[in-house]
């Protein structure tokens, strides 16, 4: 096994994370898919984007059990294989049912490998190196989202089907992780000894991630519809904007360790407020420049949300429950992403305006509310280890 502190090992470990945020990158194709699939409603088309989150939810809580049976590396490789099959199949068919099934399988794959991409870091790294790796991990996620976003923007010029071939990016971690990472037996045994106890702080953090990602996905899902509805740009430009958001998040995540040293636990409320301001700017934009400015703000502050949430897990989770606690936080993230269209569209309909701009305003308002709550939690040291208070 390569030295876990070497960059070769770290890059191979981080390569799995480039896939974690790519399942919804195809959202810019929604207008074209709606035109092609005339038998399906807008909500049904948007469900294609979020369906992987459902598969993720079903598999993530069993990833630890499967890891015990197959071994951590085999479980990750199985997940990558499912991602490949589910990711590219929609390029070969227009059948709505088949697309939904394969997108579900894609999510199952993410549910198998994503929890280990984080929990293995608690095994290999500590203190500042752990904080840095969590920041790099989020950078890897956004690098993958940005790379696929650019591919999708280019391929949408030909057809929405062709855009799904961008998921061939999974070949990168299949090769790197498969060839260069060996998970020692003691790490598999450590995961096997987890007793599954989840403390109340992890439940609260899970709820925070649910609301945060419900709001964040409003930008991802609605941006293409917003720019076309308001006649600001084409779907391809929206894909470029989403790609920019990924690039910005990737860069900001790379500075997470330094930001964390300066702001401490207040990184989270600052991030939530910054994301809300970006959403307000997008919703009220009268030209594409303001849309890009709002997307930039969302990207900068979103880049710190997940590293900070996982850093909190490392602080407050029981030593023998790091994997299950990580899985719970990811469940909150995925459930919020999956239910986002239904919740946000429903709220917009309640106020009598289902326009994309209204949805983004509501999402931003929700994040402002969560900012106030999380500021109080940070001020009182709620997410600090008991001995640190």
Tab-separated table of C-alpha atoms in Angstrom:
chain	number	residue	atom	x	y	z
A	1	UNK	CA	0.000	0.000	0.000
A	2	UNK	CA	1.288	3.457	-0.810
A	3	UNK	CA	2.046	5.821	2.083
A	4	UNK	CA	-1.296	7.286	3.171
A	5	UNK	CA	0.370	10.700	3.563
A	6	UNK	CA	1.698	10.734	0.000
A	7	UNK	CA	-0.065	12.751	-2.666
A	8	UNK	CA	-0.354	9.653	-4.881
A	9	UNK	CA	-2.403	7.900	-2.195
A	10	UNK	CA	-4.443	11.016	-1.386
A	11	UNK	CA	-5.318	11.702	-5.023
A	12	UNK	CA	-6.424	8.106	-5.561
A	13	UNK	CA	-8.561	8.239	-2.411
A	14	UNK	CA	-10.028	11.611	-3.401
A	15	UNK	CA	-10.799	10.412	-6.945
A	16	UNK	CA	-13.922	8.605	-5.708
A	17	UNK	CA	-15.316	11.921	-4.484
A	18	UNK	CA	-15.375	13.487	-7.967
A	19	UNK	CA	-18.609	11.544	-8.598
A	20	UNK	CA	-20.518	12.475	-5.446
A	21	UNK	CA	-22.162	15.652	-6.784
A	22	UNK	CA	-22.484	14.772	-10.460
A	23	UNK	CA	-25.829	12.951	-10.512
A	24	UNK	CA	-27.757	16.235	-10.762
A	25	UNK	CA	-25.348	17.905	-13.216
A	26	UNK	CA	-27.622	16.854	-16.077
A	27	UNK	CA	-30.324	19.250	-14.793
A	28	UNK	CA	-29.568	21.781	-17.538
A	29	UNK	CA	-31.059	19.261	-19.976
A	30	UNK	CA	-34.524	19.526	-18.367
A	31	UNK	CA	-35.986	21.937	-20.980
A	32	UNK	CA	-34.778	19.718	-23.863
A	33	UNK	CA	-35.973	16.539	-22.158
A	34	UNK	CA	-39.376	18.116	-21.520
A	35	UNK	CA	-39.667	18.950	-25.208
A	36	UNK	CA	-38.706	15.391	-26.182
A	37	UNK	CA	-40.790	13.544	-23.535
A	38	UNK	CA	-44.150	15.170	-24.122
A	39	UNK	CA	-45.991	12.450	-22.221
A	40	UNK	CA	-44.373	13.441	-18.904
A	41	UNK	CA	-45.038	16.487	-16.721
A	42	UNK	CA	-42.365	18.941	-15.625
A	43	UNK	CA	-42.299	17.373	-12.146
A	44	UNK	CA	-41.780	13.927	-13.695
A	45	UNK	CA	-38.897	15.225	-15.832
A	46	UNK	CA	-37.319	16.941	-12.812
A	47	UNK	CA	-37.639	13.642	-10.926
A	48	UNK	CA	-35.162	12.132	-13.404
A	49	UNK	CA	-32.628	14.585	-11.990
A	50	UNK	CA	-33.352	13.714	-8.360
A	51	UNK	CA	-34.076	9.964	-8.681
A	52	UNK	CA	-30.446	8.962	-7.876
A	53	UNK	CA	-30.960	10.450	-4.427
A	54	UNK	CA	-33.704	7.878	-3.790
A	55	UNK	CA	-31.356	5.001	-4.653
A	56	UNK	CA	-28.690	6.636	-2.523
A	57	UNK	CA	-31.070	6.759	0.451
A	58	UNK	CA	-31.939	3.076	0.208
A	59	UNK	CA	-28.326	1.885	0.014
A	60	UNK	CA	-26.410	4.290	2.213
A	61	UNK	CA	-27.614	2.885	5.542
A	62	UNK	CA	-26.661	-0.620	4.389
A	63	UNK	CA	-23.228	0.349	3.082
A	64	UNK	CA	-21.593	-0.536	6.387
A	65	UNK	CA	-23.226	-3.980	6.457
A	66	UNK	CA	-22.291	-4.633	2.826
A	67	UNK	CA	-18.773	-3.407	3.594
A	68	UNK	CA	-18.477	-5.992	6.365
A	69	UNK	CA	-19.542	-8.789	3.993
A	70	UNK	CA	-17.636	-7.816	0.847
A	71	UNK	CA	-14.859	-5.704	2.293
A	72	UNK	CA	-14.640	-1.926	1.978
A	73	UNK	CA	-12.726	-1.866	-1.306
A	74	UNK	CA	-15.033	-4.365	-3.054
A	75	UNK	CA	-18.056	-2.387	-1.848
A	76	UNK	CA	-16.630	0.820	-3.281
A	77	UNK	CA	-15.799	-0.884	-6.584
A	78	UNK	CA	-19.334	-2.337	-6.781
A	79	UNK	CA	-20.741	1.143	-6.251
A	80	UNK	CA	-18.566	2.561	-9.012
A	81	UNK	CA	-19.771	-0.189	-11.364
A	82	UNK	CA	-23.438	0.586	-10.659
A	83	UNK	CA	-22.714	4.279	-11.225
A	84	UNK	CA	-21.240	3.505	-14.653
A	85	UNK	CA	-24.215	1.380	-15.746
A	86	UNK	CA	-26.818	3.785	-14.414
A	87	UNK	CA	-25.034	6.886	-15.657
A	88	UNK	CA	-24.664	6.114	-19.357
A	89	UNK	CA	-27.769	3.968	-20.044
A	90	UNK	CA	-30.061	7.026	-20.588
A	91	UNK	CA	-27.853	7.896	-23.574
A	92	UNK	CA	-29.134	4.734	-25.257
A	93	UNK	CA	-32.900	5.048	-24.715
A	94	UNK	CA	-35.814	7.492	-24.520
A	95	UNK	CA	-37.948	5.154	-22.413
A	96	UNK	CA	-38.918	7.068	-19.273
A	97	UNK	CA	-39.251	3.951	-17.081
A	98	UNK	CA	-35.834	2.602	-18.090
A	99	UNK	CA	-34.223	5.979	-17.505
A	100	UNK	CA	-35.757	6.194	-14.032
A	101	UNK	CA	-34.621	2.648	-13.147
A	102	UNK	CA	-31.056	3.219	-14.313
A	103	UNK	CA	-30.875	6.591	-12.544
A	104	UNK	CA	-32.009	4.732	-9.418
A	105	UNK	CA	-29.146	2.239	-9.865
A	106	UNK	CA	-26.761	5.134	-10.293
A	107	UNK	CA	-27.867	6.467	-6.906
A	108	UNK	CA	-27.450	3.019	-5.350
A	109	UNK	CA	-23.850	3.083	-6.501
A	110	UNK	CA	-23.276	6.461	-4.849
A	111	UNK	CA	-24.874	5.106	-1.680
A	112	UNK	CA	-22.296	2.323	-1.585
A	113	UNK	CA	-19.115	4.326	-2.134
A	114	UNK	CA	-19.857	7.842	-0.854
A	115	UNK	CA	-19.987	7.144	2.925
A	116	UNK	CA	-16.637	5.351	2.777
A	117	UNK	CA	-15.069	8.218	0.818
A	118	UNK	CA	-15.536	10.278	4.001
A	119	UNK	CA	-15.315	7.751	6.847
A	120	UNK	CA	-12.035	6.313	5.565
A	121	UNK	CA	-10.531	9.755	6.110
A	122	UNK	CA	-11.310	9.547	9.833
A	123	UNK	CA	-9.311	6.306	9.791
A	124	UNK	CA	-6.306	7.602	7.849
A	125	UNK	CA	-6.005	11.224	9.025
A	126	UNK	CA	-6.289	13.421	12.116
A	127	UNK	CA	-6.325	17.073	13.217
A	128	UNK	CA	-5.134	19.610	10.604
A	129	UNK	CA	-4.448	16.910	7.997
A	130	UNK	CA	-8.037	15.657	8.420
A	131	UNK	CA	-9.417	19.198	8.095
A	132	UNK	CA	-7.359	19.746	4.950
A	133	UNK	CA	-8.421	16.417	3.434
A	134	UNK	CA	-12.108	17.157	4.105
A	135	UNK	CA	-11.659	20.451	2.265
A	136	UNK	CA	-9.881	18.705	-0.607
A	137	UNK	CA	-12.621	16.083	-0.679
A	138	UNK	CA	-15.238	18.761	-1.254
A	139	UNK	CA	-12.969	20.306	-3.874
A	140	UNK	CA	-12.875	16.928	-5.618
A	141	UNK	CA	-16.673	16.761	-5.533
A	142	UNK	CA	-16.964	20.161	-7.155
A	143	UNK	CA	-14.195	19.418	-9.644
A	144	UNK	CA	-16.238	16.450	-10.827
A	145	UNK	CA	-19.421	18.514	-10.986
A	146	UNK	CA	-17.642	21.286	-12.886
A	147	UNK	CA	-15.985	18.904	-15.338
A	148	UNK	CA	-19.216	17.110	-16.135
A	149	UNK	CA	-21.039	20.437	-16.301
A	150	UNK	CA	-18.698	21.632	-19.043
A	151	UNK	CA	-19.091	18.367	-20.945
A	152	UNK	CA	-22.865	18.586	-20.653
A	153	UNK	CA	-22.870	22.198	-21.849
A	154	UNK	CA	-20.969	21.104	-24.964
A	155	UNK	CA	-22.937	17.900	-25.601
A	156	UNK	CA	-26.344	19.568	-25.163
A	157	UNK	CA	-25.645	21.386	-28.415
A	158	UNK	CA	-26.085	17.984	-30.108
A	159	UNK	CA	-28.708	16.211	-27.963
A	160	UNK	CA	-29.719	15.594	-24.361
A	161	UNK	CA	-29.035	11.883	-24.794
A	162	UNK	CA	-25.432	12.457	-25.739
A	163	UNK	CA	-24.992	14.555	-22.589
A	164	UNK	CA	-25.383	11.427	-20.437
A	165	UNK	CA	-22.123	10.046	-21.847
A	166	UNK	CA	-20.355	12.597	-19.661
A	167	UNK	CA	-20.781	10.084	-16.816
A	168	UNK	CA	-17.950	8.062	-18.313
A	169	UNK	CA	-15.893	10.157	-15.892
A	170	UNK	CA	-16.424	7.240	-13.476
A	171	UNK	CA	-13.585	5.463	-15.318
A	172	UNK	CA	-11.102	7.745	-13.528
A	173	UNK	CA	-11.798	6.490	-9.971
A	174	UNK	CA	-12.389	2.950	-11.226
A	175	UNK	CA	-8.783	2.894	-12.414
A	176	UNK	CA	-7.107	4.967	-9.683
A	177	UNK	CA	-8.889	3.485	-6.670
A	178	UNK	CA	-8.855	0.003	-8.135
A	179	UNK	CA	-5.125	0.003	-8.820
A	180	UNK	CA	-3.597	2.158	-6.100
A	181	UNK	CA	-5.724	1.900	-2.931
A	182	UNK	CA	-5.601	-1.028	-0.543
A	183	UNK	CA	-7.765	-0.812	2.570
A	184	UNK	CA	-5.908	-2.611	5.384
A	185	UNK	CA	-7.791	-5.239	7.378
A	186	UNK	CA	-7.767	-3.139	10.544
A	187	UNK	CA	-9.842	-0.437	8.854
A	188	UNK	CA	-12.450	-2.991	7.763
A	189	UNK	CA	-12.476	-4.444	11.268
A	190	UNK	CA	-12.887	-0.988	12.782
A	191	UNK	CA	-16.011	-0.377	10.683
A	192	UNK	CA	-17.314	-3.819	11.657
A	193	UNK	CA	-17.113	-2.922	15.353
A	194	UNK	CA	-19.426	0.092	15.076
A	195	UNK	CA	-22.457	-0.251	17.326
A	196	UNK	CA	-24.642	2.077	15.284
A	197	UNK	CA	-25.373	4.569	18.116
A	198	UNK	CA	-26.225	8.020	16.775
A	199	UNK	CA	-26.285	10.873	19.297
A	200	UNK	CA	-28.725	13.780	19.235
A	201	UNK	CA	-26.195	16.231	17.776
A	202	UNK	CA	-25.873	14.071	14.669
A	203	UNK	CA	-29.664	14.103	14.278
A	204	UNK	CA	-29.688	17.909	14.482
A	205	UNK	CA	-26.852	18.124	11.968
A	206	UNK	CA	-28.746	15.744	9.684
A	207	UNK	CA	-31.786	18.042	9.808
A	208	UNK	CA	-29.603	21.030	8.965
A	209	UNK	CA	-28.188	19.246	5.931
A	210	UNK	CA	-31.704	18.283	4.831
A	211	UNK	CA	-32.877	21.903	4.753
A	212	UNK	CA	-29.619	23.214	3.293
A	213	UNK	CA	-29.613	20.788	0.367
A	214	UNK	CA	-33.332	21.243	-0.208
A	215	UNK	CA	-32.553	24.918	-0.798
A	216	UNK	CA	-29.328	24.333	-2.715
A	217	UNK	CA	-30.977	21.931	-5.166
A	218	UNK	CA	-33.454	24.673	-6.031
A	219	UNK	CA	-30.571	26.470	-7.735
A	220	UNK	CA	-29.389	23.310	-9.496
A	221	UNK	CA	-32.832	22.217	-10.697
A	222	UNK	CA	-34.405	25.599	-11.420
A	223	UNK	CA	-31.560	27.589	-12.957
A	224	UNK	CA	-32.124	26.252	-16.489
A	225	UNK	CA	-35.854	26.958	-16.269
A	226	UNK	CA	-35.272	30.409	-14.754
A	227	UNK	CA	-32.949	31.693	-17.484
A	228	UNK	CA	-35.278	30.423	-20.228
A	229	UNK	CA	-38.495	31.616	-18.533
A	230	UNK	CA	-37.036	35.085	-17.975
A	231	UNK	CA	-35.471	35.024	-21.465
A	232	UNK	CA	-32.021	35.689	-20.029
A	233	UNK	CA	-30.079	32.880	-21.760
A	234	UNK	CA	-30.208	29.353	-23.210
A	235	UNK	CA	-30.048	26.048	-21.268
A	236	UNK	CA	-26.416	25.656	-22.350
A	237	UNK	CA	-25.544	28.934	-20.633
A	238	UNK	CA	-27.283	27.676	-17.502
A	239	UNK	CA	-25.111	24.554	-17.666
A	240	UNK	CA	-22.022	26.755	-17.874
A	241	UNK	CA	-23.241	28.751	-14.862
A	242	UNK	CA	-23.731	25.542	-12.867
A	243	UNK	CA	-20.270	24.443	-13.934
A	244	UNK	CA	-18.901	27.765	-12.697
A	245	UNK	CA	-20.616	27.156	-9.372
A	246	UNK	CA	-18.786	23.845	-9.132
A	247	UNK	CA	-15.435	25.433	-9.981
A	248	UNK	CA	-15.911	28.191	-7.406
A	249	UNK	CA	-16.956	25.668	-4.745
A	250	UNK	CA	-13.928	23.568	-5.598
A	251	UNK	CA	-11.556	26.500	-5.115
A	252	UNK	CA	-13.205	27.713	-1.901
A	253	UNK	CA	-13.158	24.179	-0.461
A	254	UNK	CA	-9.408	24.112	-0.973
A	255	UNK	CA	-9.141	27.002	1.509
A	256	UNK	CA	-11.468	25.420	4.057
A	257	UNK	CA	-8.698	24.552	6.522
A	258	UNK	CA	-7.548	28.192	6.661
A	259	UNK	CA	-11.132	29.511	6.926
A	260	UNK	CA	-11.889	27.009	9.689
A	261	UNK	CA	-8.908	28.212	11.719
A	262	UNK	CA	-10.180	31.797	11.521
A	263	UNK	CA	-13.938	31.348	11.947
A	264	UNK	CA	-14.118	28.089	13.896
A	265	UNK	CA	-17.639	26.701	14.065
A	266	UNK	CA	-19.049	30.003	12.740
A	267	UNK	CA	-18.068	28.797	9.254
A	268	UNK	CA	-21.488	27.156	8.949
A	269	UNK	CA	-23.796	30.150	9.691
A	270	UNK	CA	-21.593	32.374	7.516
A	271	UNK	CA	-21.909	29.838	4.682
A	272	UNK	CA	-25.685	29.539	4.985
A	273	UNK	CA	-26.116	33.325	4.924
A	274	UNK	CA	-23.805	33.689	1.909
A	275	UNK	CA	-25.737	31.032	-0.004
A	276	UNK	CA	-29.016	32.784	0.796
A	277	UNK	CA	-27.713	36.112	-0.532
A	278	UNK	CA	-26.647	34.386	-3.748
A	279	UNK	CA	-30.105	32.848	-4.179
A	280	UNK	CA	-31.786	36.228	-3.661
A	281	UNK	CA	-29.527	37.740	-6.323
A	282	UNK	CA	-30.303	34.981	-8.843
A	283	UNK	CA	-34.045	35.221	-8.186
A	284	UNK	CA	-34.103	38.988	-8.742
A	285	UNK	CA	-31.649	39.042	-11.669
A	286	UNK	CA	-32.613	41.082	-14.714
A	287	UNK	CA	-29.649	39.973	-16.810
A	288	UNK	CA	-27.334	36.997	-17.098
A	289	UNK	CA	-24.433	38.853	-15.435
A	290	UNK	CA	-26.398	39.065	-12.184
A	291	UNK	CA	-27.276	35.377	-12.501
A	292	UNK	CA	-23.590	34.501	-12.745
A	293	UNK	CA	-22.827	36.779	-9.777
A	294	UNK	CA	-25.453	34.991	-7.686
A	295	UNK	CA	-24.188	31.593	-8.778
A	296	UNK	CA	-20.672	32.693	-7.805
A	297	UNK	CA	-21.830	33.601	-4.284
A	298	UNK	CA	-23.681	30.323	-3.838
A	299	UNK	CA	-20.631	28.409	-5.034
A	300	UNK	CA	-18.167	30.167	-2.712
A	301	UNK	CA	-20.149	29.559	0.453
A	302	UNK	CA	-21.472	26.121	-0.469
A	303	UNK	CA	-17.855	25.010	-0.733
A	304	UNK	CA	-17.554	25.197	3.070
A	305	UNK	CA	-20.843	23.539	4.073
A	306	UNK	CA	-19.974	19.861	3.707
A	307	UNK	CA	-16.389	20.045	5.034
A	308	UNK	CA	-17.701	21.848	8.098
A	309	UNK	CA	-20.519	19.342	8.587
A	310	UNK	CA	-18.101	16.393	8.402
A	311	UNK	CA	-15.657	18.169	10.694
A	312	UNK	CA	-18.532	18.438	13.166
A	313	UNK	CA	-19.173	14.713	12.779
A	314	UNK	CA	-15.558	14.054	13.655
A	315	UNK	CA	-15.919	16.169	16.799
A	316	UNK	CA	-19.252	15.002	18.216
A	317	UNK	CA	-19.818	11.455	16.931
A	318	UNK	CA	-18.954	8.539	19.187
A	319	UNK	CA	-15.548	7.020	18.280
A	320	UNK	CA	-17.228	3.738	17.306
A	321	UNK	CA	-19.980	5.399	15.268
A	322	UNK	CA	-18.136	7.589	12.752
A	323	UNK	CA	-19.299	5.668	9.672
A	324	UNK	CA	-22.972	5.471	10.659
A	325	UNK	CA	-22.922	9.139	11.719
A	326	UNK	CA	-21.377	10.130	8.384
A	327	UNK	CA	-24.052	8.069	6.642
A	328	UNK	CA	-26.805	9.872	8.559
A	329	UNK	CA	-25.517	13.303	7.547
A	330	UNK	CA	-25.343	12.123	3.941
A	331	UNK	CA	-28.916	10.841	4.283
A	332	UNK	CA	-30.016	14.336	5.296
A	333	UNK	CA	-28.182	15.766	2.298
A	334	UNK	CA	-29.633	13.248	-0.138
A	335	UNK	CA	-33.185	13.312	1.230
A	336	UNK	CA	-33.210	17.095	0.996
A	337	UNK	CA	-31.938	16.889	-2.583
A	338	UNK	CA	-34.464	14.225	-3.567
A	339	UNK	CA	-37.485	15.979	-2.046
A	340	UNK	CA	-36.426	19.470	-3.087
A	341	UNK	CA	-38.606	19.726	-6.245
A	342	UNK	CA	-41.733	18.513	-4.458
A	343	UNK	CA	-41.185	20.638	-1.339
A	344	UNK	CA	-40.094	23.832	-3.063
A	345	UNK	CA	-42.698	23.621	-5.851
A	346	UNK	CA	-45.348	22.901	-3.221
A	347	UNK	CA	-44.334	25.925	-1.143
A	348	UNK	CA	-44.319	28.134	-4.231
A	349	UNK	CA	-47.810	26.942	-5.142
A	350	UNK	CA	-48.990	27.717	-1.606
A	351	UNK	CA	-48.007	31.365	-2.077
A	352	UNK	CA	-49.705	31.350	-5.479
A	353	UNK	CA	-46.624	31.708	-7.666
A	354	UNK	CA	-44.816	28.690	-9.095
A	355	UNK	CA	-42.197	30.630	-11.076
A	356	UNK	CA	-38.542	29.560	-10.657
A	357	UNK	CA	-37.666	32.956	-9.171
A	358	UNK	CA	-40.257	32.463	-6.424
A	359	UNK	CA	-38.836	29.044	-5.587
A	360	UNK	CA	-35.339	30.539	-5.213
A	361	UNK	CA	-36.622	33.360	-3.006
A	362	UNK	CA	-38.295	30.829	-0.718
A	363	UNK	CA	-35.155	28.708	-0.615
A	364	UNK	CA	-33.041	31.720	0.326
A	365	UNK	CA	-35.492	32.675	3.059
A	366	UNK	CA	-35.269	29.175	4.518
A	367	UNK	CA	-31.476	29.406	4.654
A	368	UNK	CA	-31.661	32.784	6.432
A	369	UNK	CA	-33.833	31.139	9.090
A	370	UNK	CA	-31.327	28.293	9.452
A	371	UNK	CA	-28.501	30.835	9.700
A	372	UNK	CA	-30.049	32.279	12.865
A	373	UNK	CA	-30.477	28.832	14.428
A	374	UNK	CA	-26.977	27.676	13.562
A	375	UNK	CA	-25.420	30.927	14.766
A	376	UNK	CA	-26.963	30.263	18.173
A	377	UNK	CA	-25.647	26.670	18.132
A	378	UNK	CA	-22.163	27.882	17.198
A	379	UNK	CA	-22.226	30.652	19.808
A	380	UNK	CA	-23.155	28.221	22.579
A	381	UNK	CA	-20.560	25.631	21.491
A	382	UNK	CA	-23.207	23.008	20.720
A	383	UNK	CA	-21.015	21.218	18.164
A	384	UNK	CA	-17.860	21.212	20.278
A	385	UNK	CA	-16.695	18.025	22.026
A	386	UNK	CA	-17.844	17.899	25.654
A	387	UNK	CA	-14.284	18.241	26.947
A	388	UNK	CA	-13.761	21.391	24.851
A	389	UNK	CA	-16.680	23.318	26.325
